[in-house]
Amino acid sequence: MTLTITEEPAPADYERLVFAEDPDTGLAAYICIHSTICGPAAGGCRMWSYDTREEARADVLRLAKGMTAKNAVAGLGLGGGKSVIIGNAQRDKTEPLLRSFGRAVNDLNGEYYTAEDVGISPEDMRIVAEETQYAVGLDHGEHGSGDPSPFTAEGVFQCLKVGAEEVFGTSDLADRRVLVQGLGHVGMSLAEKLHQAGATLIVSDINAAALDRARTTLGAEICAVDKVIDVPMDIFAPCALGGILTSETAGKISARLICGAANNQLADDGVAQILRARDIRYLPDYVVNAGGIISVASEIHHAGKAYRDARLNEVATRIREILDLSNQTGKSTTQVADEIVRDILARGEADQRELTA
Ligand code: NAD
């Protein structure tokens, strides 16, 4: 066995960063634990063809920190972590590589729970789980919670209705023009819900088959990938990859509400201010897209469906509270959500200090 796990220096506010490598299986992966203040770290594993190791490192750091925020706001008793496997999921993903990754996760002794993310399916997790008890999002076993995506889509849909009520004065989506960017596991499920709710769908994806399905089964209008920001719309639902909202795109998008599943939708902190100045309501991604990790948490805690459904319903309630606080204080929704996270972490740290005193 040639798996090596090397500790790497992490930025000051991170707990741990390791690089796992196995020349026999081709594994090259980062696992990052940002915070265990609220509990063991949990966050999916992404397989992506990063151009450089540095790019993968930057991604895992950003994503792990996002998981701390997401898990804290959702009240899951979990910290934030993430892993990224460097490689092309279509070409490089093999059973030995996944097993090697599972052994790397196991080496962290439960400090980190892994699950599916972009490029990793429930079938892949089944293999990883044969090497470690810290793999979740499983579609088998007594506590298996299955694919988290439908729960993510449901949470996004509920939040979108709360946002519509805030912006348009009604949660009725009939004839609202909603653009869904990315018709993957979450985006397609969200598009189906929007269609059922009577929304006029506009969709964009790089995958022609997904576009075709949305056009024929949901009557969706298709938008070219490089035109998503230019099309007239009421609501924008980013469900592809992060960083779609930059100073430039935020300055010209016609939507009055933004609510989608993609992680890290805002390219930088300044974008939230631009959106607010233009009176566009942005619902913070890490609050809105927590449905998947809520489902996974029910598996980690062996807590079942009732726990999952109760927490899932709270996602939209939390968005309502964030909108109210934003209205009362004049702060952007992102600022309000970030402050909630900081308070939760500060309280968690104080509790830990008390316990160890
Ligand atoms: P996915 O890989 O199944 O789907 C992503 C889709 O985006 C694919 O159909 C892909 O072709 C499309 N896409 C890629 N680049 C595009 C582009 N430039 N323009 C338009 N479409 C493009 O992923 P997913 O599981 O549906 O997740 C979608 C997003 O939501 C990701 O950012 C993910 O991190 C985030 N998210 C997912 C979950 C979950 O439960 N799956 C939970 C929280 C957050």
Short mmCIF file of C-alpha atoms and ligand atoms in Angstrom, two decimals:
data_model
loop_
_atom_site.label_atom_id
_atom_site.label_comp_id
_atom_site.label_asym_id
_atom_site.label_seq_id
_atom_site.Cartn_x
_atom_site.Cartn_y
_atom_site.Cartn_z
CA MET A 1 0.00 0.00 0.00
CA THR A 2 1.52 3.29 -1.06
CA LEU A 3 -0.92 5.83 0.38
CA THR A 4 0.85 8.76 2.02
CA ILE A 5 -0.88 11.52 3.96
CA THR A 6 1.06 14.72 4.44
CA GLU A 7 0.09 17.60 6.72
CA GLU A 8 0.31 20.94 4.94
CA PRO A 9 0.35 24.40 6.48
CA ALA A 10 -3.17 25.85 6.46
CA PRO A 11 -4.21 29.50 6.85
CA ALA A 12 -4.51 30.75 10.44
CA ASP A 13 -8.27 30.25 10.85
CA TYR A 14 -8.17 26.66 9.56
CA GLU A 15 -7.65 23.57 11.72
CA ARG A 16 -6.08 21.13 9.30
CA LEU A 17 -5.11 20.55 5.68
CA VAL A 18 -3.75 17.23 4.41
CA PHE A 19 -2.65 16.01 1.01
CA ALA A 20 -3.30 12.33 0.29
CA GLU A 21 -1.34 10.68 -2.48
CA ASP A 22 -1.16 7.16 -3.81
CA PRO A 23 0.95 6.58 -6.93
CA ASP A 24 -0.43 3.03 -7.27
CA THR A 25 -4.03 4.19 -7.69
CA GLY A 26 -3.43 7.72 -9.05
CA LEU A 27 -5.03 9.38 -6.00
CA ALA A 28 -4.05 13.01 -5.43
CA ALA A 29 -6.48 14.68 -3.02
CA TYR A 30 -6.73 17.44 -0.49
CA ILE A 31 -8.82 17.05 2.65
CA CYS A 32 -9.41 20.23 4.59
CA ILE A 33 -10.90 20.63 8.06
CA HIS A 34 -11.81 24.25 8.54
CA SER A 35 -13.55 24.02 11.89
CA THR A 36 -14.76 21.42 14.38
CA ILE A 37 -16.15 23.98 16.83
CA CYS A 38 -19.72 22.83 16.19
CA GLY A 39 -18.86 19.12 15.79
CA PRO A 40 -16.94 16.78 13.46
CA ALA A 41 -16.33 18.36 10.07
CA ALA A 42 -18.66 17.30 7.25
CA GLY A 43 -18.67 18.21 3.57
CA GLY A 44 -18.66 16.51 0.21
CA CYS A 45 -15.85 15.25 -1.97
CA ARG A 46 -15.44 16.96 -5.34
CA MET A 47 -13.58 15.36 -8.23
CA TRP A 48 -12.44 17.97 -10.72
CA SER A 49 -9.71 18.36 -13.35
CA TYR A 50 -7.85 21.22 -11.68
CA ASP A 51 -5.03 22.60 -13.82
CA THR A 52 -2.66 22.81 -10.87
CA ARG A 53 -2.36 21.46 -7.35
CA GLU A 54 -2.46 25.06 -6.11
CA GLU A 55 -5.87 25.53 -7.74
CA ALA A 56 -7.19 22.41 -5.96
CA ARG A 57 -5.77 23.67 -2.66
CA ALA A 58 -7.48 27.06 -3.07
CA ASP A 59 -10.79 25.36 -3.91
CA VAL A 60 -10.74 22.98 -0.94
CA LEU A 61 -9.93 25.85 1.46
CA ARG A 62 -12.79 27.97 0.11
CA LEU A 63 -15.29 25.11 0.09
CA ALA A 64 -14.38 23.84 3.58
CA LYS A 65 -14.91 27.30 5.07
CA GLY A 66 -18.27 27.51 3.31
CA MET A 67 -19.27 24.20 4.92
CA THR A 68 -18.54 25.59 8.39
CA ALA A 69 -20.96 28.43 7.69
CA LYS A 70 -23.58 26.16 6.11
CA ASN A 71 -23.51 23.54 8.88
CA ALA A 72 -23.49 26.17 11.63
CA VAL A 73 -26.52 28.09 10.31
CA ALA A 74 -28.44 24.86 9.70
CA GLY A 75 -27.82 23.86 13.34
CA LEU A 76 -26.52 20.39 12.51
CA GLY A 77 -23.93 19.88 15.26
CA LEU A 78 -21.31 19.55 12.54
CA GLY A 79 -18.19 21.48 11.62
CA GLY A 80 -16.92 22.38 8.18
CA GLY A 81 -14.67 20.33 5.92
CA LYS A 82 -14.32 19.34 2.30
CA SER A 83 -12.19 17.17 0.06
CA VAL A 84 -11.16 17.47 -3.56
CA ILE A 85 -9.72 14.73 -5.73
CA ILE A 86 -7.59 16.04 -8.56
CA GLY A 87 -8.61 14.35 -11.81
CA ASN A 88 -11.20 14.02 -14.50
CA ALA A 89 -14.21 12.19 -13.05
CA GLN A 90 -15.10 10.66 -16.43
CA ARG A 91 -11.58 9.49 -17.27
CA ASP A 92 -9.61 8.99 -14.05
CA LYS A 93 -12.14 7.72 -11.52
CA THR A 94 -11.46 4.06 -10.72
CA GLU A 95 -12.41 1.73 -7.90
CA PRO A 96 -8.81 1.53 -6.55
CA LEU A 97 -8.60 5.34 -6.53
CA LEU A 98 -11.88 5.65 -4.61
CA ARG A 99 -10.72 2.99 -2.13
CA SER A 100 -7.48 4.86 -1.62
CA PHE A 101 -9.48 8.03 -0.95
CA GLY A 102 -11.64 6.10 1.57
CA ARG A 103 -8.49 4.99 3.43
CA ALA A 104 -7.30 8.60 3.55
CA VAL A 105 -10.62 9.71 5.07
CA ASN A 106 -10.42 6.87 7.55
CA ASP A 107 -6.96 8.00 8.61
CA LEU A 108 -8.54 11.18 10.03
CA ASN A 109 -10.41 9.05 12.59
CA GLY A 110 -13.81 10.70 12.30
CA GLU A 111 -12.61 14.31 12.34
CA TYR A 112 -14.10 14.52 8.81
CA TYR A 113 -17.17 12.92 7.18
CA THR A 114 -17.24 12.81 3.40
CA ALA A 115 -20.20 12.61 0.96
CA GLU A 116 -21.02 13.25 -2.72
CA ASP A 117 -20.25 16.48 -4.50
CA VAL A 118 -19.60 17.39 -8.15
CA GLY A 119 -18.04 14.37 -9.89
CA ILE A 120 -18.81 11.87 -7.10
CA SER A 121 -21.99 9.77 -7.16
CA PRO A 122 -23.78 7.63 -4.56
CA GLU A 123 -22.29 4.56 -6.32
CA ASP A 124 -18.81 6.01 -5.77
CA MET A 125 -19.59 6.68 -2.09
CA ARG A 126 -20.63 3.06 -1.71
CA ILE A 127 -17.07 2.06 -2.67
CA VAL A 128 -15.49 4.71 -0.41
CA ALA A 129 -17.69 3.44 2.46
CA GLU A 130 -16.14 -0.01 2.17
CA GLU A 131 -12.89 1.57 3.40
CA THR A 132 -14.24 3.94 6.04
CA GLN A 133 -17.23 4.38 8.32
CA TYR A 134 -16.92 8.15 7.74
CA ALA A 135 -18.49 8.12 4.25
CA VAL A 136 -22.15 9.20 4.13
CA GLY A 137 -24.84 10.07 1.61
CA LEU A 138 -25.16 6.32 1.08
CA ASP A 139 -28.01 4.73 -0.80
CA HIS A 140 -27.85 1.56 1.29
CA GLY A 141 -27.67 0.50 4.92
CA GLU A 142 -29.94 1.11 7.88
CA HIS A 143 -29.24 4.85 8.08
CA GLY A 144 -28.38 5.52 4.42
CA SER A 145 -29.81 8.89 3.33
CA GLY A 146 -29.26 8.49 -0.43
CA ASP A 147 -28.66 11.23 -2.96
CA PRO A 148 -28.75 14.59 -1.14
CA SER A 149 -29.65 16.57 -4.30
CA PRO A 150 -33.48 16.31 -4.12
CA PHE A 151 -33.35 17.79 -0.60
CA THR A 152 -31.09 20.58 -1.76
CA ALA A 153 -33.55 21.34 -4.57
CA GLU A 154 -36.51 21.33 -2.18
CA GLY A 155 -34.77 23.75 0.20
CA VAL A 156 -33.88 26.08 -2.69
CA PHE A 157 -37.47 25.95 -3.98
CA GLN A 158 -38.94 26.81 -0.56
CA CYS A 159 -36.50 29.71 -0.15
CA LEU A 160 -37.24 30.95 -3.66
CA LYS A 161 -40.92 31.20 -2.75
CA VAL A 162 -40.09 33.18 0.41
CA GLY A 163 -37.90 35.46 -1.71
CA ALA A 164 -40.69 35.89 -4.28
CA GLU A 165 -43.10 36.93 -1.55
CA GLU A 166 -40.60 39.50 -0.30
CA VAL A 167 -39.81 40.94 -3.72
CA PHE A 168 -43.04 40.56 -5.69
CA GLY A 169 -45.52 40.52 -2.80
CA THR A 170 -46.65 36.97 -3.60
CA SER A 171 -45.06 33.52 -3.46
CA ASP A 172 -47.15 32.52 -6.48
CA LEU A 173 -44.66 31.72 -9.23
CA ALA A 174 -47.21 31.47 -12.06
CA ASP A 175 -45.75 33.16 -15.15
CA ARG A 176 -42.63 34.41 -13.32
CA ARG A 177 -39.63 34.18 -15.61
CA VAL A 178 -37.07 32.03 -13.77
CA LEU A 179 -33.68 31.25 -15.27
CA VAL A 180 -32.08 28.03 -14.00
CA GLN A 181 -28.38 27.88 -14.80
CA GLY A 182 -27.14 24.26 -14.64
CA LEU A 183 -29.50 21.32 -15.06
CA GLY A 184 -27.60 18.76 -13.03
CA HIS A 185 -28.77 16.80 -10.00
CA VAL A 186 -30.13 19.87 -8.24
CA GLY A 187 -30.96 22.19 -11.17
CA MET A 188 -33.17 19.69 -13.01
CA SER A 189 -35.11 18.83 -9.87
CA LEU A 190 -35.57 22.54 -9.13
CA ALA A 191 -36.67 23.19 -12.72
CA GLU A 192 -39.33 20.46 -12.37
CA LYS A 193 -40.68 22.06 -9.20
CA LEU A 194 -40.74 25.49 -10.84
CA HIS A 195 -42.55 24.08 -13.84
CA GLN A 196 -45.16 22.49 -11.58
CA ALA A 197 -45.58 25.85 -9.86
CA GLY A 198 -46.39 27.47 -13.20
CA ALA A 199 -43.17 29.43 -13.69
CA THR A 200 -41.91 30.30 -17.16
CA LEU A 201 -38.60 28.48 -17.35
CA ILE A 202 -35.44 29.57 -19.08
CA VAL A 203 -32.57 27.11 -18.82
CA SER A 204 -28.90 27.03 -19.63
CA ASP A 205 -26.37 24.19 -19.55
CA ILE A 206 -23.37 22.89 -21.46
CA ASN A 207 -25.06 19.50 -21.61
CA ALA A 208 -27.27 19.26 -24.73
CA ALA A 209 -29.20 16.21 -23.45
CA ALA A 210 -30.23 18.02 -20.26
CA LEU A 211 -31.36 21.04 -22.28
CA ASP A 212 -33.36 18.83 -24.58
CA ARG A 213 -35.09 17.15 -21.65
CA ALA A 214 -36.01 20.50 -20.08
CA ARG A 215 -37.30 21.79 -23.41
CA THR A 216 -39.45 18.77 -24.20
CA THR A 217 -40.74 17.86 -20.73
CA LEU A 218 -40.88 21.28 -19.05
CA GLY A 219 -41.44 23.56 -22.03
CA ALA A 220 -38.29 25.48 -21.10
CA GLU A 221 -36.78 28.21 -23.24
CA ILE A 222 -33.09 27.62 -23.86
CA CYS A 223 -30.49 30.28 -23.24
CA ALA A 224 -26.91 30.17 -24.54
CA VAL A 225 -24.29 29.69 -21.83
CA ASP A 226 -22.73 33.11 -22.44
CA LYS A 227 -26.11 34.93 -22.40
CA VAL A 228 -27.47 33.97 -18.97
CA ILE A 229 -26.91 37.41 -17.55
CA ASP A 230 -28.42 39.26 -20.54
CA VAL A 231 -31.79 37.49 -20.80
CA PRO A 232 -34.84 39.26 -19.27
CA MET A 233 -35.86 37.40 -16.10
CA ASP A 234 -37.56 37.91 -12.75
CA ILE A 235 -35.57 35.33 -10.79
CA PHE A 236 -32.10 33.88 -11.32
CA ALA A 237 -31.35 30.41 -9.92
CA PRO A 238 -27.62 29.60 -10.30
CA CYS A 239 -27.21 25.82 -10.06
CA ALA A 240 -23.95 25.25 -11.96
CA LEU A 241 -20.57 26.22 -10.52
CA GLY A 242 -19.62 29.17 -8.31
CA GLY A 243 -18.47 32.70 -9.08
CA ILE A 244 -21.24 33.62 -11.57
CA LEU A 245 -21.96 36.93 -9.82
CA THR A 246 -19.12 39.38 -10.35
CA SER A 247 -19.18 43.20 -10.18
CA GLU A 248 -19.86 43.18 -13.89
CA THR A 249 -22.66 40.57 -14.00
CA ALA A 250 -24.27 41.91 -10.80
CA GLY A 251 -24.32 45.34 -12.41
CA LYS A 252 -26.40 44.25 -15.38
CA ILE A 253 -28.55 41.23 -14.48
CA SER A 254 -32.28 41.99 -14.79
CA ALA A 255 -33.46 39.56 -12.08
CA ARG A 256 -34.87 41.07 -8.91
CA LEU A 257 -34.32 37.91 -6.89
CA ILE A 258 -31.35 35.50 -6.88
CA CYS A 259 -31.78 32.11 -5.24
CA GLY A 260 -29.92 28.98 -6.34
CA ALA A 261 -27.98 25.93 -5.24
CA ALA A 262 -24.46 26.71 -6.48
CA ASN A 263 -21.84 27.20 -3.78
CA ASN A 264 -19.92 30.49 -3.66
CA GLN A 265 -22.11 32.37 -6.15
CA LEU A 266 -20.59 35.75 -5.29
CA ALA A 267 -17.11 36.20 -6.76
CA ASP A 268 -16.20 38.57 -3.89
CA ASP A 269 -17.72 40.43 -0.94
CA GLY A 270 -18.28 43.64 -2.91
CA VAL A 271 -20.84 41.94 -5.15
CA ALA A 272 -23.41 41.74 -2.32
CA GLN A 273 -23.27 45.53 -1.99
CA ILE A 274 -23.78 46.03 -5.73
CA LEU A 275 -26.83 43.77 -5.68
CA ARG A 276 -28.25 45.56 -2.66
CA ALA A 277 -27.70 48.97 -4.23
CA ARG A 278 -29.63 47.76 -7.29
CA ASP A 279 -32.43 46.48 -5.01
CA ILE A 280 -31.85 42.87 -6.08
CA ARG A 281 -32.50 40.38 -3.29
CA TYR A 282 -29.74 37.79 -3.03
CA LEU A 283 -30.50 34.80 -0.82
CA PRO A 284 -27.16 33.58 0.62
CA ASP A 285 -26.15 30.33 -1.06
CA TYR A 286 -24.90 28.54 2.02
CA VAL A 287 -28.23 29.07 3.79
CA VAL A 288 -30.42 28.23 0.79
CA ASN A 289 -28.57 25.08 -0.33
CA ALA A 290 -28.32 23.34 3.05
CA GLY A 291 -30.94 20.67 2.21
CA GLY A 292 -28.33 18.18 1.02
CA ILE A 293 -26.12 18.41 4.09
CA ILE A 294 -29.23 18.26 6.27
CA SER A 295 -30.07 14.93 4.67
CA VAL A 296 -26.47 13.77 5.18
CA ALA A 297 -26.55 14.95 8.81
CA SER A 298 -29.59 12.78 9.47
CA GLU A 299 -27.40 9.84 8.40
CA ILE A 300 -24.36 10.89 10.47
CA HIS A 301 -26.51 11.32 13.59
CA HIS A 302 -28.66 8.22 12.78
CA ALA A 303 -31.57 10.62 13.27
CA GLY A 304 -33.92 9.60 10.47
CA LYS A 305 -36.53 11.26 8.31
CA ALA A 306 -38.30 13.29 11.01
CA TYR A 307 -35.03 15.08 11.88
CA ARG A 308 -34.32 15.70 8.21
CA ASP A 309 -37.77 17.05 7.38
CA ALA A 310 -37.89 19.34 10.43
CA ARG A 311 -34.45 20.82 9.64
CA LEU A 312 -35.35 21.15 5.96
CA ASN A 313 -38.46 23.19 6.79
CA GLU A 314 -36.33 25.50 8.93
CA VAL A 315 -34.24 26.56 5.90
CA ALA A 316 -36.99 28.78 4.50
CA THR A 317 -37.79 30.13 7.99
CA ARG A 318 -34.16 31.14 8.38
CA ILE A 319 -34.21 32.92 5.02
CA ARG A 320 -37.30 34.84 6.14
CA GLU A 321 -35.43 35.90 9.32
CA ILE A 322 -32.38 36.97 7.29
CA LEU A 323 -34.54 39.07 4.96
CA ASP A 324 -36.27 40.69 7.94
CA LEU A 325 -32.96 41.49 9.64
CA SER A 326 -31.58 42.86 6.38
CA ASN A 327 -34.64 45.12 6.05
CA GLN A 328 -34.37 46.29 9.65
CA THR A 329 -30.62 47.00 9.62
CA GLY A 330 -29.98 48.00 6.02
CA LYS A 331 -27.21 45.37 5.87
CA SER A 332 -26.97 43.02 2.91
CA THR A 333 -28.39 39.53 3.35
CA THR A 334 -24.84 38.14 3.07
CA GLN A 335 -23.63 40.40 5.86
CA VAL A 336 -26.55 39.33 8.06
CA ALA A 337 -25.92 35.62 7.40
CA ASP A 338 -22.17 35.97 8.00
CA GLU A 339 -22.84 37.69 11.33
CA ILE A 340 -25.16 34.85 12.39
CA VAL A 341 -22.34 32.37 11.61
CA ARG A 342 -19.79 34.42 13.57
CA ASP A 343 -22.12 34.50 16.60
CA ILE A 344 -22.72 30.75 16.48
CA LEU A 345 -18.97 30.02 16.24
CA ALA A 346 -18.13 32.48 19.03
CA ARG A 347 -20.72 30.83 21.28
CA GLY A 348 -19.37 27.37 20.34
CA GLU A 349 -15.83 28.44 21.18
CA ALA A 350 -16.94 29.86 24.52
CA ASP A 351 -18.74 26.58 25.32
CA GLN A 352 -15.60 24.61 24.45
CA ARG A 353 -13.47 26.84 26.70
CA GLU A 354 -15.92 26.30 29.54
CA LEU A 355 -15.83 22.53 29.06
CA THR A 356 -12.04 22.37 29.10
CA ALA A 357 -11.60 24.91 31.94
P1 NAD B 1 -24.06 18.59 -11.14
O1 NAD B 1 -22.64 18.36 -11.49
O2 NAD B 1 -25.00 17.45 -11.12
O3 NAD B 1 -24.71 19.70 -12.11
C1 NAD B 1 -24.04 20.83 -12.53
C2 NAD B 1 -24.63 21.17 -13.90
O4 NAD B 1 -24.09 22.42 -14.31
C3 NAD B 1 -24.30 20.15 -14.98
O5 NAD B 1 -25.48 19.80 -15.69
C4 NAD B 1 -23.31 20.90 -15.86
O6 NAD B 1 -23.36 20.49 -17.22
C5 NAD B 1 -23.79 22.33 -15.69
N1 NAD B 1 -22.80 23.34 -16.04
C6 NAD B 1 -21.45 23.33 -15.85
N2 NAD B 1 -20.91 24.47 -16.31
C7 NAD B 1 -21.94 25.22 -16.79
C8 NAD B 1 -22.03 26.51 -17.38
N3 NAD B 1 -20.96 27.25 -17.59
N4 NAD B 1 -23.26 26.97 -17.72
C9 NAD B 1 -24.36 26.24 -17.52
N5 NAD B 1 -24.33 25.00 -16.96
C10 NAD B 1 -23.14 24.52 -16.61
O7 NAD B 1 -24.03 19.33 -9.73
P2 NAD B 1 -25.21 19.45 -8.68
O8 NAD B 1 -25.06 18.39 -7.66
O9 NAD B 1 -26.50 19.64 -9.37
O10 NAD B 1 -24.80 20.82 -7.94
C11 NAD B 1 -24.99 22.05 -8.57
C12 NAD B 1 -24.36 23.15 -7.72
O11 NAD B 1 -24.98 23.15 -6.44
C13 NAD B 1 -22.86 22.97 -7.45
O12 NAD B 1 -22.26 24.24 -7.34
C14 NAD B 1 -22.82 22.28 -6.10
O13 NAD B 1 -21.61 22.52 -5.40
C15 NAD B 1 -23.98 22.96 -5.42
N6 NAD B 1 -24.58 22.17 -4.35
C16 NAD B 1 -25.06 20.93 -4.60
C17 NAD B 1 -25.64 20.20 -3.58
C18 NAD B 1 -26.22 18.83 -3.82
O14 NAD B 1 -26.96 18.33 -2.97
N7 NAD B 1 -25.94 18.20 -4.96
C19 NAD B 1 -25.72 20.73 -2.29
C20 NAD B 1 -25.23 22.03 -2.07
C21 NAD B 1 -24.66 22.73 -3.10
#
